[in-house]
XYZ file of C-alpha atoms in Angstrom:
696
model
C 55.451 42.985 26.988
C 55.544 41.676 30.519
C 57.195 38.333 31.028
C 54.648 35.578 31.265
C 54.134 31.939 30.425
C 52.425 30.885 27.219
C 49.089 30.595 28.978
C 49.536 33.962 30.594
C 49.294 32.349 34.022
C 52.826 31.521 35.148
C 52.488 31.551 38.978
C 55.139 32.821 41.391
C 56.732 30.368 43.708
C 54.684 31.994 46.501
C 51.430 31.264 44.681
C 51.652 27.598 45.417
C 48.226 27.066 46.914
C 45.272 26.179 44.678
C 43.387 29.217 45.946
C 46.145 31.617 44.947
C 46.462 30.013 41.540
C 42.721 30.408 40.961
C 42.875 34.060 42.022
C 45.712 34.720 39.611
C 43.825 33.089 36.755
C 40.747 35.140 37.596
C 42.811 38.303 37.463
C 44.118 37.310 34.051
C 40.550 36.990 32.857
C 40.225 40.707 33.488
C 43.738 41.944 32.758
C 46.350 41.263 30.122
C 50.112 41.804 30.337
C 51.023 45.450 29.928
C 53.180 46.759 27.154
C 55.930 47.632 29.616
C 58.142 45.011 31.114
C 57.780 44.458 34.844
C 60.807 45.124 37.055
C 63.389 42.396 36.915
C 62.457 39.478 39.095
C 58.845 40.581 39.431
C 55.866 38.882 37.888
C 53.313 41.587 38.422
C 50.420 42.579 36.246
C 49.281 46.145 35.659
C 45.886 47.304 34.422
C 45.285 47.748 30.712
C 45.528 51.356 29.703
C 42.368 52.126 27.773
C 39.771 49.766 26.489
C 39.762 50.261 22.778
C 43.329 51.448 22.248
C 45.729 49.290 20.363
C 48.713 47.986 22.273
C 52.084 48.154 20.627
C 53.588 45.113 22.332
C 54.132 41.956 20.336
C 53.757 41.908 16.577
C 53.320 45.090 14.599
C 50.572 44.517 12.053
C 50.267 46.744 9.020
C 46.680 46.608 7.745
C 47.691 48.044 4.370
C 50.351 45.367 3.857
C 47.912 42.644 4.898
C 45.299 44.036 2.520
C 47.787 44.078 -0.334
C 48.547 40.400 0.220
C 44.914 39.361 0.621
C 43.699 41.199 -2.449
C 43.024 38.972 -5.380
C 43.634 39.764 -9.012
C 40.126 41.160 -9.350
C 39.907 43.613 -6.483
C 39.560 46.437 -9.010
C 36.411 44.848 -10.382
C 35.002 44.492 -6.870
C 35.776 48.140 -6.155
C 34.021 49.093 -9.371
C 30.903 47.199 -8.299
C 30.998 48.690 -4.783
C 31.369 52.223 -6.146
C 28.550 51.728 -8.631
C 26.024 50.762 -5.979
C 27.234 53.331 -3.419
C 26.582 56.019 -6.039
C 23.032 54.703 -6.565
C 21.248 54.955 -3.184
C 17.933 53.942 -4.778
C 19.489 50.507 -5.401
C 20.532 49.895 -1.799
C 18.419 47.447 0.197
C 16.744 48.974 3.277
C 16.522 47.086 6.563
C 12.748 46.638 6.359
C 11.228 45.698 3.019
C 8.098 43.700 2.083
C 8.677 40.596 -0.018
C 7.119 41.992 -3.209
C 9.151 45.193 -3.006
C 12.347 43.253 -2.211
C 11.899 41.072 -5.288
C 11.307 44.069 -7.522
C 14.347 45.861 -6.082
C 16.532 42.779 -6.468
C 15.690 42.512 -10.157
C 16.420 46.231 -10.633
C 19.758 45.768 -8.857
C 20.697 42.941 -11.221
C 19.489 44.839 -14.291
C 21.499 47.900 -13.291
C 24.639 45.800 -12.804
C 24.347 44.438 -16.333
C 22.800 47.301 -18.276
C 24.128 50.371 -16.465
C 27.432 49.215 -14.956
C 28.210 47.161 -18.060
C 29.157 43.978 -16.189
C 28.633 40.798 -18.221
C 28.582 37.961 -15.679
C 28.180 35.082 -18.127
C 31.132 36.262 -20.195
C 33.179 36.547 -17.009
C 32.188 33.053 -15.937
C 33.149 31.626 -19.318
C 36.433 33.516 -19.682
C 37.679 34.076 -16.123
C 35.729 32.298 -13.364
C 37.815 33.983 -10.656
C 36.594 37.409 -11.762
C 33.017 36.147 -11.866
C 33.234 34.888 -8.275
C 34.753 38.209 -7.199
C 31.718 39.982 -8.664
C 29.430 37.552 -6.866
C 31.070 38.392 -3.539
C 30.763 42.110 -4.259
C 27.055 42.031 -5.104
C 26.479 39.785 -2.097
C 27.909 42.598 0.001
C 25.048 44.785 -1.191
C 22.383 42.099 -0.674
C 22.826 38.325 -0.438
C 19.524 37.972 -2.310
C 21.148 39.779 -5.228
C 24.108 37.369 -5.220
C 21.728 34.408 -5.353
C 19.596 36.070 -8.039
C 22.712 36.648 -10.149
C 23.830 33.086 -9.437
C 20.526 31.630 -10.627
C 20.620 33.652 -13.844
C 24.266 33.051 -14.708
C 25.769 30.132 -12.748
C 22.693 27.914 -13.020
C 20.573 28.904 -16.015
C 23.435 30.306 -18.081
C 25.935 27.751 -16.793
C 23.688 24.831 -17.701
C 23.367 26.100 -21.280
C 27.097 26.645 -21.861
C 28.275 23.588 -19.919
C 25.660 21.009 -20.907
C 24.785 22.351 -24.351
C 26.739 22.455 -27.588
C 27.693 25.134 -30.100
C 24.147 25.628 -31.387
C 22.868 26.414 -27.903
C 25.652 28.865 -27.142
C 25.102 30.697 -30.424
C 21.370 31.017 -29.787
C 21.282 31.795 -26.074
C 24.623 33.073 -24.756
C 24.393 36.797 -25.552
C 20.749 37.122 -24.568
C 21.310 35.363 -21.263
C 24.284 37.643 -20.645
C 22.361 40.870 -21.336
C 19.252 39.678 -19.419
C 16.964 39.456 -22.438
C 16.582 35.754 -21.652
C 16.004 35.465 -17.940
C 15.866 31.890 -16.766
C 15.605 29.227 -14.094
C 17.297 25.990 -13.110
C 14.525 23.437 -12.593
C 16.119 20.435 -10.943
C 14.629 20.035 -7.437
C 11.222 18.401 -7.117
C 8.764 18.261 -4.235
C 9.755 14.662 -3.444
C 13.408 14.726 -4.503
C 16.220 17.205 -3.936
C 19.553 15.552 -3.224
C 18.674 12.302 -5.008
C 18.706 13.732 -8.522
C 18.738 10.321 -10.186
C 15.278 9.684 -8.730
C 13.644 12.737 -10.362
C 10.272 11.877 -11.899
C 9.632 14.612 -14.501
C 9.674 13.025 -17.967
C 10.732 14.174 -21.421
C 9.298 11.731 -23.970
C 10.476 11.912 -27.564
C 7.749 12.104 -30.220
C 9.304 10.886 -33.516
C 6.273 12.043 -35.500
C 6.614 15.730 -34.608
C 10.344 15.681 -33.769
C 9.628 17.074 -30.307
C 10.045 16.232 -26.645
C 6.957 16.206 -24.448
C 7.645 17.473 -20.922
C 5.314 16.071 -18.251
C 4.888 16.224 -14.493
C 3.495 12.716 -13.814
C 2.374 13.392 -10.220
C 2.448 16.069 -7.516
C 5.704 14.699 -6.138
C 7.372 15.644 -9.435
C 6.389 19.331 -9.274
C 9.563 21.386 -9.645
C 9.983 23.178 -6.310
C 12.061 26.055 -4.941
C 12.957 27.172 -8.463
C 14.662 30.581 -8.297
C 13.438 33.196 -10.828
C 10.348 31.070 -11.554
C 7.671 32.930 -9.607
C 8.097 36.243 -11.432
C 11.009 36.881 -13.742
C 12.070 33.724 -15.560
C 11.239 33.242 -19.252
C 13.046 29.922 -19.689
C 13.916 26.978 -17.497
C 16.576 24.315 -17.781
C 14.415 21.342 -16.818
C 16.052 18.138 -15.602
C 13.912 15.183 -16.626
C 14.040 11.493 -17.493
C 14.586 11.040 -21.223
C 12.062 8.464 -22.478
C 12.475 6.916 -25.946
C 9.402 5.015 -27.194
C 9.727 1.473 -28.523
C 13.457 1.231 -27.781
C 13.301 -0.872 -24.652
C 12.949 -4.638 -24.324
C 9.945 -5.990 -26.146
C 9.182 -2.621 -27.685
C 8.734 -0.959 -24.309
C 9.802 2.672 -23.763
C 13.448 3.066 -22.782
C 14.453 5.305 -19.867
C 17.808 6.867 -20.751
C 18.258 8.639 -17.398
C 18.367 12.293 -16.404
C 18.965 14.867 -19.132
C 18.576 18.651 -19.287
C 16.155 20.482 -21.594
C 15.538 24.155 -22.362
C 11.838 24.838 -21.793
C 10.268 28.269 -22.476
C 7.886 29.068 -19.605
C 6.732 32.630 -20.407
C 5.987 34.571 -23.563
C 8.975 36.706 -24.566
C 6.755 39.675 -25.441
C 3.843 39.589 -22.983
C 5.565 37.644 -20.181
C 2.387 35.560 -19.881
C 2.796 31.963 -18.650
C 2.759 29.615 -21.651
C 0.070 26.940 -22.213
C 0.570 23.655 -20.405
C 2.666 25.268 -17.679
C 1.419 26.062 -14.191
C 3.525 28.330 -11.973
C 2.866 29.054 -8.322
C 4.772 31.145 -5.806
C 6.625 29.347 -2.996
C 5.938 32.419 -0.849
C 7.736 34.227 1.952
C 10.875 32.493 3.225
C 13.108 32.699 6.299
C 15.560 34.713 4.219
C 16.563 35.604 0.648
C 13.173 37.174 -0.011
C 14.579 39.152 -2.899
C 14.627 35.871 -4.857
C 11.305 34.787 -6.394
C 11.157 31.028 -5.815
C 8.358 29.221 -7.589
C 6.899 25.784 -8.289
C 6.437 24.477 -11.849
C 4.058 21.833 -13.208
C 4.189 20.691 -16.851
C 1.288 19.156 -18.751
C 2.274 17.812 -22.179
C 4.527 20.775 -22.943
C 6.133 20.326 -26.345
C 9.629 21.594 -27.143
C 11.808 21.168 -30.261
C 14.323 18.303 -30.305
C 17.106 20.914 -30.476
C 16.186 22.027 -26.939
C 17.884 18.945 -25.501
C 21.202 20.067 -24.019
C 23.119 17.388 -25.826
C 26.757 17.590 -24.816
C 26.708 14.143 -23.196
C 23.830 12.508 -25.047
C 21.785 13.225 -28.177
C 18.677 12.019 -29.988
C 18.678 11.928 -33.780
C 15.689 12.692 -36.016
C 14.887 8.999 -36.231
C 14.886 8.691 -32.441
C 18.243 6.949 -32.156
C 20.208 7.792 -29.022
C 23.965 8.376 -29.098
C 26.483 9.262 -26.407
C 30.227 9.253 -25.962
C 29.623 7.864 -22.466
C 28.469 4.226 -22.377
C 26.271 4.110 -19.253
C 23.545 6.111 -17.543
C 25.729 6.509 -14.455
C 28.667 7.870 -16.461
C 26.413 10.375 -18.227
C 24.804 11.413 -14.958
C 28.183 11.923 -13.280
C 29.440 13.983 -16.220
C 26.297 16.128 -16.179
C 26.520 16.925 -12.481
C 30.270 17.356 -12.721
C 29.759 20.316 -15.035
C 27.606 22.047 -12.441
C 30.208 22.323 -9.662
C 30.544 26.068 -10.284
C 27.508 26.659 -8.089
C 29.202 24.989 -5.130
C 32.417 26.904 -5.770
C 30.410 30.128 -5.773
C 28.652 29.329 -2.500
C 31.899 28.469 -0.728
C 33.416 31.687 -2.052
C 30.442 33.846 -1.018
C 30.172 32.191 2.390
C 33.701 33.326 3.214
C 32.626 36.862 2.330
C 29.661 36.616 4.708
C 31.932 35.311 7.474
C 34.310 38.248 6.974
C 31.456 40.742 7.333
C 30.099 39.083 10.498
C 33.540 38.807 12.120
C 34.402 42.396 11.210
C 31.244 43.722 12.883
C 31.749 41.581 15.995
C 35.453 42.382 16.412
C 35.076 46.118 15.884
C 32.223 46.250 18.371
C 34.185 44.155 20.872
C 37.051 46.653 20.629
C 34.654 49.569 21.066
C 32.452 48.223 23.851
C 33.725 48.776 27.380
C 32.344 46.894 30.363
C 33.669 46.612 33.932
C 37.292 46.786 34.960
C 39.598 46.797 38.002
C 38.456 48.876 41.010
C 38.829 52.634 40.423
C 40.204 52.017 36.948
C 38.688 52.699 33.520
C 36.398 50.069 32.052
C 38.091 47.699 29.673
C 37.201 46.555 26.168
C 35.153 43.374 26.109
C 37.745 41.953 23.727
C 40.212 42.118 26.620
C 38.235 39.375 28.341
C 39.697 35.945 27.741
C 36.236 34.467 27.220
C 35.534 36.948 24.410
C 38.882 36.229 22.786
C 38.008 32.533 22.938
C 34.800 33.237 21.005
C 36.093 35.546 18.315
C 39.811 35.097 17.710
C 39.706 31.485 16.408
C 36.802 32.625 14.228
C 38.907 35.465 12.830
C 41.698 32.967 12.190
C 39.218 30.712 10.380
C 38.157 33.569 8.110
C 41.784 33.927 7.043
C 42.190 30.172 6.595
C 39.052 29.980 4.457
C 40.183 32.970 2.396
C 43.252 31.110 1.182
C 41.370 27.819 0.766
C 38.763 29.415 -1.482
C 41.483 31.013 -3.606
C 42.968 27.549 -4.099
C 39.538 26.145 -4.997
C 38.897 28.856 -7.580
C 42.329 28.326 -9.124
C 41.659 24.587 -9.446
C 38.205 25.238 -10.880
C 39.587 27.727 -13.409
C 42.243 25.217 -14.432
C 39.580 22.538 -14.811
C 37.515 24.752 -17.147
C 40.529 25.142 -19.428
C 41.225 21.429 -19.743
C 39.398 18.152 -20.290
C 41.334 16.387 -17.559
C 38.926 13.883 -16.007
C 41.084 13.388 -12.913
C 41.210 17.122 -12.274
C 37.441 17.378 -12.767
C 36.867 14.613 -10.227
C 39.281 16.301 -7.819
C 37.487 19.665 -8.112
C 34.101 17.982 -7.710
C 35.081 16.479 -4.361
C 37.092 19.492 -3.214
C 34.201 21.875 -3.941
C 31.782 19.534 -2.171
C 33.934 19.427 0.942
C 34.775 23.117 1.116
C 31.210 24.214 0.385
C 29.910 21.964 3.142
C 32.568 22.771 5.724
C 32.723 26.537 5.177
C 28.973 27.160 4.994
C 28.313 25.068 8.109
C 31.037 26.921 10.002
C 29.816 30.340 8.861
C 26.225 29.572 9.882
C 27.342 28.796 13.438
C 29.783 31.708 13.507
C 27.104 34.286 12.665
C 25.098 33.241 15.725
C 28.201 33.463 17.937
C 28.947 36.932 16.547
C 25.393 38.018 17.308
C 25.668 36.729 20.866
C 29.058 38.366 21.358
C 27.526 41.754 20.555
C 24.906 41.437 23.289
C 21.622 43.291 22.925
C 22.904 45.559 20.169
C 23.624 42.489 18.069
C 19.888 41.819 18.084
C 19.051 45.048 16.274
C 18.213 44.357 12.643
C 20.228 47.383 11.578
C 23.351 45.672 12.894
C 22.787 42.911 10.350
C 23.337 39.628 12.159
C 19.704 38.571 11.786
C 19.688 39.257 8.068
C 23.067 37.620 7.513
C 22.007 34.543 9.479
C 18.668 34.152 7.693
C 19.996 34.810 4.201
C 23.045 32.591 4.625
C 21.308 29.703 6.385
C 20.134 28.049 3.162
C 23.737 27.918 1.908
C 23.930 24.705 3.923
C 21.204 23.133 1.781
C 21.140 24.284 -1.817
C 23.716 23.214 -4.396
C 23.901 20.008 -2.371
C 22.898 19.319 1.224
C 26.012 19.565 3.375
C 25.620 16.112 4.885
C 25.240 14.581 1.433
C 28.267 16.472 0.115
C 30.444 15.273 2.989
C 29.472 11.715 2.126
C 30.780 12.325 -1.391
C 34.092 13.397 0.117
C 34.196 10.311 2.344
C 33.311 8.071 -0.589
C 36.136 9.486 -2.649
C 38.610 9.042 0.204
C 37.624 5.396 0.466
C 38.010 5.017 -3.275
C 41.505 6.509 -3.088
C 42.296 4.237 -0.150
C 41.311 1.151 -2.134
C 43.278 2.290 -5.179
C 46.365 2.726 -3.052
C 46.262 -0.899 -2.001
C 45.694 -1.915 -5.608
C 48.815 -0.054 -6.686
C 46.992 2.907 -8.211
C 47.905 6.590 -8.069
C 46.313 9.220 -5.883
C 44.761 12.445 -7.094
C 46.619 15.651 -6.301
C 44.517 16.811 -3.354
C 44.750 13.477 -1.578
C 48.411 12.668 -2.273
C 49.402 12.979 1.378
C 47.545 9.703 1.937
C 50.403 7.980 0.144
C 52.501 8.540 3.248
C 49.639 8.077 5.658
C 49.289 4.391 4.876
C 52.709 3.810 6.377
C 54.006 6.727 8.432
C 50.743 7.975 9.874
C 49.340 4.565 10.701
C 52.372 3.445 12.658
C 52.318 3.736 16.427
C 52.821 7.330 17.640
C 56.334 8.154 18.778
C 56.192 8.179 22.607
C 58.867 10.873 22.712
C 57.284 13.399 20.339
C 53.893 12.690 21.916
C 55.240 14.422 25.025
C 56.998 17.377 23.409
C 55.331 20.533 24.657
C 57.739 23.309 23.704
C 56.240 26.314 21.949
C 58.598 26.002 18.982
C 57.459 22.428 18.452
C 53.744 23.186 18.807
C 54.015 26.124 16.423
C 55.955 24.118 13.856
C 53.723 23.789 10.755
C 55.088 20.293 10.188
C 53.770 19.159 13.572
C 50.414 20.840 12.955
C 49.885 19.403 9.498
C 51.109 15.970 10.554
C 48.595 16.014 13.412
C 45.725 16.883 11.062
C 46.749 14.227 8.557
C 47.361 11.602 11.218
C 43.803 12.063 12.455
C 42.399 11.779 8.922
C 44.443 8.679 8.224
C 43.367 6.942 11.431
C 39.731 7.761 10.696
C 40.054 6.483 7.132
C 41.745 3.265 8.149
C 39.260 2.551 10.939
C 36.117 3.342 8.954
C 37.326 1.156 6.075
C 37.700 -1.733 8.503
C 34.267 -1.086 10.020
C 32.592 -0.956 6.611
C 34.196 -4.225 5.580
C 32.999 -5.850 8.791
C 29.396 -4.614 8.593
C 28.983 -5.340 4.888
C 29.022 -9.052 5.669
C 25.770 -8.779 7.625
C 24.158 -5.504 6.578
C 25.112 -5.143 2.923
C 26.616 -2.047 1.363
C 23.832 0.420 2.134
C 23.320 -0.825 5.681
C 27.042 -0.756 6.438
C 27.351 2.777 5.114
C 24.443 3.926 7.283
C 25.854 2.166 10.343
C 29.152 4.053 9.890
C 27.660 7.338 8.673
C 28.730 9.582 11.554
C 32.241 8.132 11.339
C 32.287 8.891 7.609
C 31.169 12.491 8.128
C 33.896 13.029 10.720
C 36.431 11.597 8.281
C 35.327 14.000 5.540
C 35.487 17.030 7.818
C 38.924 15.988 9.065
C 40.235 15.709 5.533
C 38.862 19.113 4.521
C 40.456 20.676 7.597
C 43.769 19.186 6.457
C 43.339 20.730 3.013
C 42.494 24.134 4.512
C 45.486 24.101 6.844
C 47.852 23.059 4.039
C 46.716 26.027 1.930
C 47.078 28.418 4.881
C 50.602 27.207 5.632
C 51.524 27.608 1.968
C 50.078 31.142 1.921
C 52.159 32.076 4.970
C 55.339 30.757 3.348
C 54.592 32.618 0.113
C 54.058 36.016 1.747
C 56.912 38.288 0.604
C 56.684 40.855 3.429
C 58.366 39.673 6.640
C 56.141 41.525 9.120
C 52.987 40.443 7.322
C 54.279 36.885 7.202
C 54.826 36.937 10.983
C 51.252 38.092 11.571
C 49.843 35.463 9.241
C 51.962 32.803 10.940
C 50.440 33.800 14.284
C 46.922 33.547 12.870
C 47.712 30.231 11.184
C 49.091 28.798 14.433
C 45.902 29.758 16.251
C 43.761 28.175 13.547
C 45.726 24.914 13.656
C 46.103 24.522 17.411
C 42.526 25.531 18.139
C 41.339 22.779 15.785
C 43.653 20.261 17.439
C 42.420 21.269 20.886
C 38.773 21.019 19.788
C 39.335 17.362 18.929
C 41.927 16.618 21.593
C 40.018 13.493 22.648
C 40.831 11.822 19.344
C 44.536 12.511 19.754
C 44.519 11.380 23.381
C 42.646 8.167 22.586
C 45.436 6.978 20.313
C 48.254 8.433 22.435
C 49.287 10.854 19.698
C 49.297 13.571 22.358
C 50.289 12.909 25.968
C 48.413 14.651 28.830
C 51.162 17.218 29.404
C 51.207 18.075 25.699
C 47.429 18.427 25.604
C 47.613 20.875 28.488
C 50.366 22.837 26.745
C 48.257 23.066 23.573
C 45.315 24.397 25.587
C 47.452 27.053 27.227
C 49.046 28.042 23.938
C 45.639 28.466 22.268
C 44.662 30.926 25.006
C 47.929 32.786 24.611
C 47.697 32.928 20.819
C 44.114 34.176 21.077
C 45.408 37.053 23.188
C 48.201 37.747 20.712
C 45.750 37.819 17.812
C 43.535 40.126 19.863
C 46.407 42.665 19.872
C 46.248 42.893 16.073
C 42.554 42.136 15.653
C 41.691 45.625 14.409
C 44.325 45.438 11.686
C 43.267 41.919 10.740
C 39.636 42.878 10.120
C 40.604 46.177 8.466
C 42.753 44.147 6.072
C 39.602 42.538 4.669
C 39.127 45.962 3.058
C 35.330 45.899 3.220
C 33.892 49.406 2.715
C 31.656 50.785 5.475
C 28.863 51.030 2.914
C 29.026 47.240 2.592
C 29.419 46.562 6.328
C 26.485 48.955 6.999
C 26.020 47.857 10.633
C 26.490 50.989 12.796
C 28.309 49.029 15.512
C 30.722 47.713 12.890
C 31.829 51.090 11.542
C 35.504 52.012 11.577
C 34.778 55.245 13.445
C 31.964 57.026 15.287
C 30.018 53.804 15.644
C 27.888 54.923 18.579
C 27.116 58.226 16.887
C 25.930 56.480 13.739
C 23.934 53.990 15.809
C 22.049 56.701 17.684
C 21.286 58.446 14.398
C 19.674 55.251 13.122
C 17.009 55.444 15.811
C 16.380 59.155 15.351
C 18.655 61.027 17.769
């Protein structure tokens, strides 16, 4: 590779005027260093050979070796699912499909997975959550609506029964949920309340005479809304409602025991007719996910047996006496929601899969598409333009970073399901909240950038960006609104911060804060703040320290602000006054977690060449994030002006280096063309397949 500075713009001594420097930079926007070294003493640039051809300079990436390292334990199961649907063209979702037909197809897709392919998702979720999430990613490759449909049936309806119920519920329902005899819903959200679950208004009043609970919707605001599987296919619903015990409050008043979960039949098992006392309406056509039948449920004095209370954390005896191993409503509520984190884990996992598909399409098209070039020279690939590298290469690096972060999350979740460790459960709850929020928000923005980067052809529905964007968009809202989830992360960080000063211990994920209270909060070293050498900037210790320093400063400063404002505004007012600061803190912490997992994955890679490629991608991920928030580092003098400039130049250079192996990096995701489906994202003959789509 031709000799050049890290930014690719090292000027000759002759190019001392501003005009000449600008001209050289403009030329570098069009050209990249050639694979052949320039003559000694020269600093010339030669045109790129051919637009889409891979250059051999720099690192040598082996897609097969990368794939082998990225593959999880359950790649064979994913391949089995892919092959099953590829062999059944009648089960593949066409580009254009009316809502009613999409819903019917989605149910047939799920039925075929269970009854024809022999996959038992609930058993997988109970025995090996990692394999279950791998299946979810695979079916999402066929149709994101199918992944959500499967998630409603197994993660939510099935998960609520096995996680919130006891042995009697598992014996009665498990097998029939698993084989789809008992299709069901998860009825938590109401018209007036989504995120604030403790304020739900649906009631479940115990009748000691008949030994039943009476489920009621007291007003229109309590109508269960956006309930997946409710409009058409669900036969049962796990209904979250306020447990009311008559005569057990003060002065003989009814006692509200807080939110509990109840199994409520909503349709006849034989005729599928809606049962008496239940009103179901269709929420209608949506922006995306129209293969999922979302409905609204109203209950009018619907009676269910006492045994239908999912009673793991609280029970009602025949005489109406309430018992629980947890002493307060808040403890019971926290335990209940804590058992439902699998949904957030699944969304974070699936969102990474969506990001991989979008990035793969955009990168392959950018390598294929040729536009402009030097005078009388062949046109060059659009991915040879620095501006295009700036759009897509950090995004490709993020897909790799998220891949390793989600693997860590699934491992922690699987460990949690095998133990009763309360600290681990709390850790997974916050970690899943943060990663779900951060990854889904990033992916939503990335899909739009990928669409834009593919120009007019990215706007064709057949090339998938519109469908991916619309189907994925709601990932930012369900299973916890992203803004609300980030506040949970911030709240936990503050709790850990307080415990540190009280002499307590820190949970595993946050243990770096132990050092941050001293090392990171001291004044930045004026010497290291000016170091700008490439070896220093690409040192993972510098990168991780920078991420953690930022988090620690944000934590320390927001704690001080909250303490100040609480004196005049109270707790709620102070929190609201500092809300944007708190959200930034949470995002900063999650970025630190992601980078730590990426660095660990690089170190653990056994193949030297693959490790070098991953190190390059990891460096781009880390330094791009630092550059994106360079103002924070400059404000506290953690990074001097010369160092900031060096980081900027190095990000550009690393983006170019990643561009050289971009094809191998996306191929390593090992996503079959039948799952990519976008003609412009095919591994070969993309234009030919695209023209065939429109009839040529």
